[in-house]
Short mmCIF file of C-alpha atoms in Angstrom, two decimals:
data_model
loop_
_atom_site.label_atom_id
_atom_site.label_comp_id
_atom_site.label_asym_id
_atom_site.label_seq_id
_atom_site.Cartn_x
_atom_site.Cartn_y
_atom_site.Cartn_z
CA UNK A 1 1.95 68.60 164.62
CA UNK A 2 2.48 67.32 168.17
CA UNK A 3 5.22 64.81 168.83
CA UNK A 4 3.98 61.20 169.16
CA UNK A 5 4.54 59.37 172.40
CA UNK A 6 7.42 56.92 172.48
CA UNK A 7 5.13 53.86 172.56
CA UNK A 8 3.54 54.87 169.25
CA UNK A 9 6.77 56.02 167.59
CA UNK A 10 8.43 54.32 164.65
CA UNK A 11 11.57 56.40 165.34
CA UNK A 12 12.47 57.35 168.92
CA UNK A 13 15.59 59.46 169.49
CA UNK A 14 16.57 60.03 173.11
CA UNK A 15 19.34 62.30 174.38
CA UNK A 16 21.69 61.76 171.46
CA UNK A 17 25.08 63.44 171.62
CA UNK A 18 27.88 63.27 169.05
CA UNK A 19 31.38 64.61 169.66
CA UNK A 20 34.68 64.07 167.84
CA UNK A 21 38.13 64.65 169.26
CA UNK A 22 41.37 65.35 167.43
CA UNK A 23 44.64 67.13 168.15
CA UNK A 24 42.87 70.50 168.29
CA UNK A 25 40.39 69.38 170.93
CA UNK A 26 36.78 68.18 171.10
CA UNK A 27 34.03 69.30 168.72
CA UNK A 28 30.42 68.85 169.81
CA UNK A 29 28.39 68.10 166.67
CA UNK A 30 25.06 67.09 168.27
CA UNK A 31 23.89 67.93 171.77
CA UNK A 32 20.94 66.29 173.52
CA UNK A 33 18.83 65.55 170.42
CA UNK A 34 15.45 64.27 171.56
CA UNK A 35 12.34 63.57 169.43
CA UNK A 36 9.96 60.88 168.19
CA UNK A 37 8.42 60.27 164.77
CA UNK A 38 5.11 58.58 164.10
CA UNK A 39 4.43 55.96 161.42
CA UNK A 40 3.67 57.58 158.03
CA UNK A 41 4.93 60.98 159.19
CA UNK A 42 6.80 63.25 156.77
CA UNK A 43 9.54 65.30 158.43
CA UNK A 44 12.08 67.82 157.14
CA UNK A 45 15.31 68.33 159.08
CA UNK A 46 16.52 71.83 158.33
CA UNK A 47 19.30 74.13 159.48
CA UNK A 48 22.40 75.96 158.34
CA UNK A 49 25.36 74.13 156.82
CA UNK A 50 27.44 72.59 159.58
CA UNK A 51 24.55 72.47 162.05
CA UNK A 52 24.68 68.66 162.31
CA UNK A 53 21.78 67.66 160.05
CA UNK A 54 23.58 65.06 157.96
CA UNK A 55 25.32 63.61 161.02
CA UNK A 56 21.92 63.18 162.66
CA UNK A 57 20.55 61.46 159.56
CA UNK A 58 23.53 59.08 159.46
CA UNK A 59 22.94 58.22 163.13
CA UNK A 60 19.25 57.55 162.44
CA UNK A 61 20.37 55.11 159.74
CA UNK A 62 22.91 53.45 162.01
CA UNK A 63 25.67 54.50 159.61
CA UNK A 64 27.30 56.59 162.34
CA UNK A 65 27.26 56.03 166.10
CA UNK A 66 26.38 58.59 168.77
CA UNK A 67 28.75 59.39 171.61
CA UNK A 68 25.81 58.64 173.88
CA UNK A 69 22.05 58.35 173.67
CA UNK A 70 19.64 55.90 172.03
CA UNK A 71 17.87 55.55 168.70
CA UNK A 72 15.05 53.02 168.46
CA UNK A 73 13.49 51.97 165.16
CA UNK A 74 10.11 50.32 165.67
CA UNK A 75 11.00 49.70 169.33
CA UNK A 76 14.46 48.23 168.68
CA UNK A 77 17.54 50.05 170.02
CA UNK A 78 19.79 49.98 166.98
CA UNK A 79 22.96 50.72 168.93
CA UNK A 80 22.37 47.79 171.27
CA UNK A 81 22.98 45.61 168.19
CA UNK A 82 26.38 44.56 166.87
CA UNK A 83 27.40 45.80 163.43
CA UNK A 84 26.13 42.74 161.57
CA UNK A 85 22.75 42.80 163.30
CA UNK A 86 22.47 46.55 162.76
CA UNK A 87 23.19 46.12 159.04
CA UNK A 88 20.55 43.39 158.82
CA UNK A 89 17.99 45.58 160.59
CA UNK A 90 18.83 48.49 158.32
CA UNK A 91 18.33 46.31 155.25
CA UNK A 92 14.88 45.27 156.48
CA UNK A 93 13.56 48.52 157.94
CA UNK A 94 15.42 51.55 156.56
CA UNK A 95 15.83 52.98 153.07
CA UNK A 96 18.36 55.70 152.26
CA UNK A 97 18.50 58.13 149.34
CA UNK A 98 21.71 60.09 148.84
CA UNK A 99 22.29 63.41 147.09
CA UNK A 100 24.95 61.75 144.93
CA UNK A 101 22.72 58.75 144.05
CA UNK A 102 25.32 56.11 145.14
CA UNK A 103 24.49 53.73 142.31
CA UNK A 104 26.97 50.99 141.45
CA UNK A 105 28.42 51.92 138.06
CA UNK A 106 29.01 48.32 136.96
CA UNK A 107 25.37 47.36 137.50
CA UNK A 108 22.39 48.17 135.30
CA UNK A 109 19.40 50.10 136.60
CA UNK A 110 17.59 46.81 137.15
CA UNK A 111 20.56 45.24 138.94
CA UNK A 112 20.95 48.30 141.19
CA UNK A 113 17.27 48.11 142.16
CA UNK A 114 17.50 44.35 142.69
CA UNK A 115 20.51 44.57 144.98
CA UNK A 116 18.77 45.08 148.37
CA UNK A 117 16.26 42.35 147.55
CA UNK A 118 19.03 39.91 146.66
CA UNK A 119 21.05 40.78 149.77
CA UNK A 120 17.95 40.10 151.87
CA UNK A 121 17.31 36.79 150.09
CA UNK A 122 13.92 37.91 148.84
CA UNK A 123 12.32 35.77 146.11
CA UNK A 124 11.38 37.23 142.71
CA UNK A 125 13.88 40.06 143.09
CA UNK A 126 14.03 40.70 139.33
CA UNK A 127 10.26 41.02 138.98
CA UNK A 128 9.85 43.25 142.03
CA UNK A 129 12.71 45.54 140.97
CA UNK A 130 11.40 45.78 137.39
CA UNK A 131 7.93 46.67 138.69
CA UNK A 132 9.33 49.39 140.94
CA UNK A 133 11.44 50.84 138.12
CA UNK A 134 8.30 50.89 136.01
CA UNK A 135 6.54 52.74 138.83
CA UNK A 136 9.20 55.48 138.75
CA UNK A 137 8.95 55.77 134.96
CA UNK A 138 12.05 53.79 134.00
CA UNK A 139 10.48 50.65 132.59
CA UNK A 140 12.36 51.24 129.34
CA UNK A 141 15.72 51.82 131.07
CA UNK A 142 16.15 48.51 132.88
CA UNK A 143 19.34 47.52 131.03
CA UNK A 144 20.95 50.97 131.10
CA UNK A 145 24.07 51.58 133.20
CA UNK A 146 24.22 54.72 135.38
CA UNK A 147 26.58 56.51 132.96
CA UNK A 148 23.85 56.31 130.31
CA UNK A 149 21.20 57.86 132.57
CA UNK A 150 20.55 61.52 133.34
CA UNK A 151 20.87 62.80 136.89
CA UNK A 152 17.10 62.69 137.34
CA UNK A 153 16.93 59.14 136.01
CA UNK A 154 19.75 58.05 138.34
CA UNK A 155 17.90 59.52 141.31
CA UNK A 156 14.75 57.68 140.26
CA UNK A 157 16.75 54.43 140.21
CA UNK A 158 17.92 55.31 143.71
CA UNK A 159 14.31 55.87 144.77
CA UNK A 160 13.30 52.52 143.29
CA UNK A 161 16.16 50.82 145.13
CA UNK A 162 15.12 52.46 148.41
CA UNK A 163 11.38 51.79 148.13
CA UNK A 164 11.54 48.27 146.65
CA UNK A 165 12.06 46.83 150.14
CA UNK A 166 9.03 48.77 151.45
CA UNK A 167 11.01 50.20 154.37
CA UNK A 168 9.35 51.41 157.54
CA UNK A 169 11.56 54.51 157.43
CA UNK A 170 13.05 56.29 154.42
CA UNK A 171 15.90 58.74 155.04
CA UNK A 172 16.91 61.18 152.31
CA UNK A 173 19.94 63.50 152.44
CA UNK A 174 19.45 66.50 150.12
CA UNK A 175 17.81 64.24 147.51
CA UNK A 176 17.48 67.04 144.93
CA UNK A 177 20.80 68.73 145.66
CA UNK A 178 22.44 67.44 142.46
CA UNK A 179 19.44 68.13 140.23
CA UNK A 180 18.09 71.17 138.42
CA UNK A 181 14.93 72.75 139.79
CA UNK A 182 12.42 71.15 137.40
CA UNK A 183 13.94 67.67 137.69
CA UNK A 184 14.15 68.04 141.46
CA UNK A 185 10.46 68.90 141.66
CA UNK A 186 9.55 65.78 139.67
CA UNK A 187 11.73 63.59 141.88
CA UNK A 188 10.19 65.02 145.06
CA UNK A 189 6.63 64.52 143.78
CA UNK A 190 7.52 60.91 143.07
CA UNK A 191 9.10 60.49 146.51
CA UNK A 192 6.02 61.85 148.29
CA UNK A 193 3.72 59.70 146.11
CA UNK A 194 5.66 56.54 146.96
CA UNK A 195 5.73 57.55 150.61
CA UNK A 196 1.92 57.82 150.69
CA UNK A 197 1.44 54.57 148.78
CA UNK A 198 3.69 52.52 151.06
CA UNK A 199 2.95 54.26 154.36
CA UNK A 200 6.62 54.92 154.98
CA UNK A 201 7.89 57.43 157.53
CA UNK A 202 9.87 59.94 155.45
CA UNK A 203 12.72 61.95 156.98
CA UNK A 204 14.66 64.26 154.71
CA UNK A 205 17.46 66.76 155.15
CA UNK A 206 17.02 69.76 152.90
CA UNK A 207 18.05 73.37 152.42
CA UNK A 208 15.05 73.88 150.14
CA UNK A 209 12.24 75.69 151.95
CA UNK A 210 9.72 74.62 149.32
CA UNK A 211 10.50 70.96 149.95
CA UNK A 212 10.43 71.44 153.72
CA UNK A 213 7.01 73.09 153.43
CA UNK A 214 5.63 69.93 151.79
CA UNK A 215 6.42 67.91 154.92
CA UNK A 216 3.92 67.70 157.76
CA UNK A 217 6.59 68.59 160.32
CA UNK A 218 9.88 70.43 160.50
CA UNK A 219 12.78 69.85 162.91
CA UNK A 220 15.29 72.71 162.96
CA UNK A 221 18.87 72.04 164.06
CA UNK A 222 20.92 75.01 165.29
CA UNK A 223 24.50 74.51 166.47
CA UNK A 224 23.86 70.84 167.10
CA UNK A 225 20.63 71.26 169.04
CA UNK A 226 16.94 71.00 168.15
CA UNK A 227 15.51 74.49 168.19
CA UNK A 228 12.41 74.67 170.45
#
């Protein structure tokens, strides 16, 4: 698939570098990362461990900052915003699914799924979260705490929490990495189904070739650079 032009892009990454410096010197993690993603596109970011994939995903989410370069989400330069404005933009426009689920242990499945709606001040948060949990097959688990849910059920709560805001962009970091093969396949089918239904741009980091092959496009990172 050809890269969309910047004007049509929902995600536009331009000349992003990331370096860290400590007592041993400077480590270049990302070097001149440059690409655009179209609305509704499904993209796998692949590469060896340590290649910079997860750092890139965190920068796309505005959870980490580049040493230089720009990232625009729907035309807005996220690093031109202060931290509060960036967090507000992320809440409106970006969903994130983690390998380790990142559910709050003291909240029920319903409360975890409601959380982004409540933080955004959205009305009818309980109804919307319950409907989304029903969509992911957890309508009978609304009052369960994470410790009472299987790994696959916890990841489905995480999917519900991410999709309930209908984000323009969903970022997923090894979303099946903590799951067995069969459960991981079910979770990925659900993720792709929700992606198609909502028209979200899906960007996922994965080591799984089978998952990468289900995406319309693949971006390979080698030693901090996008492989041509």
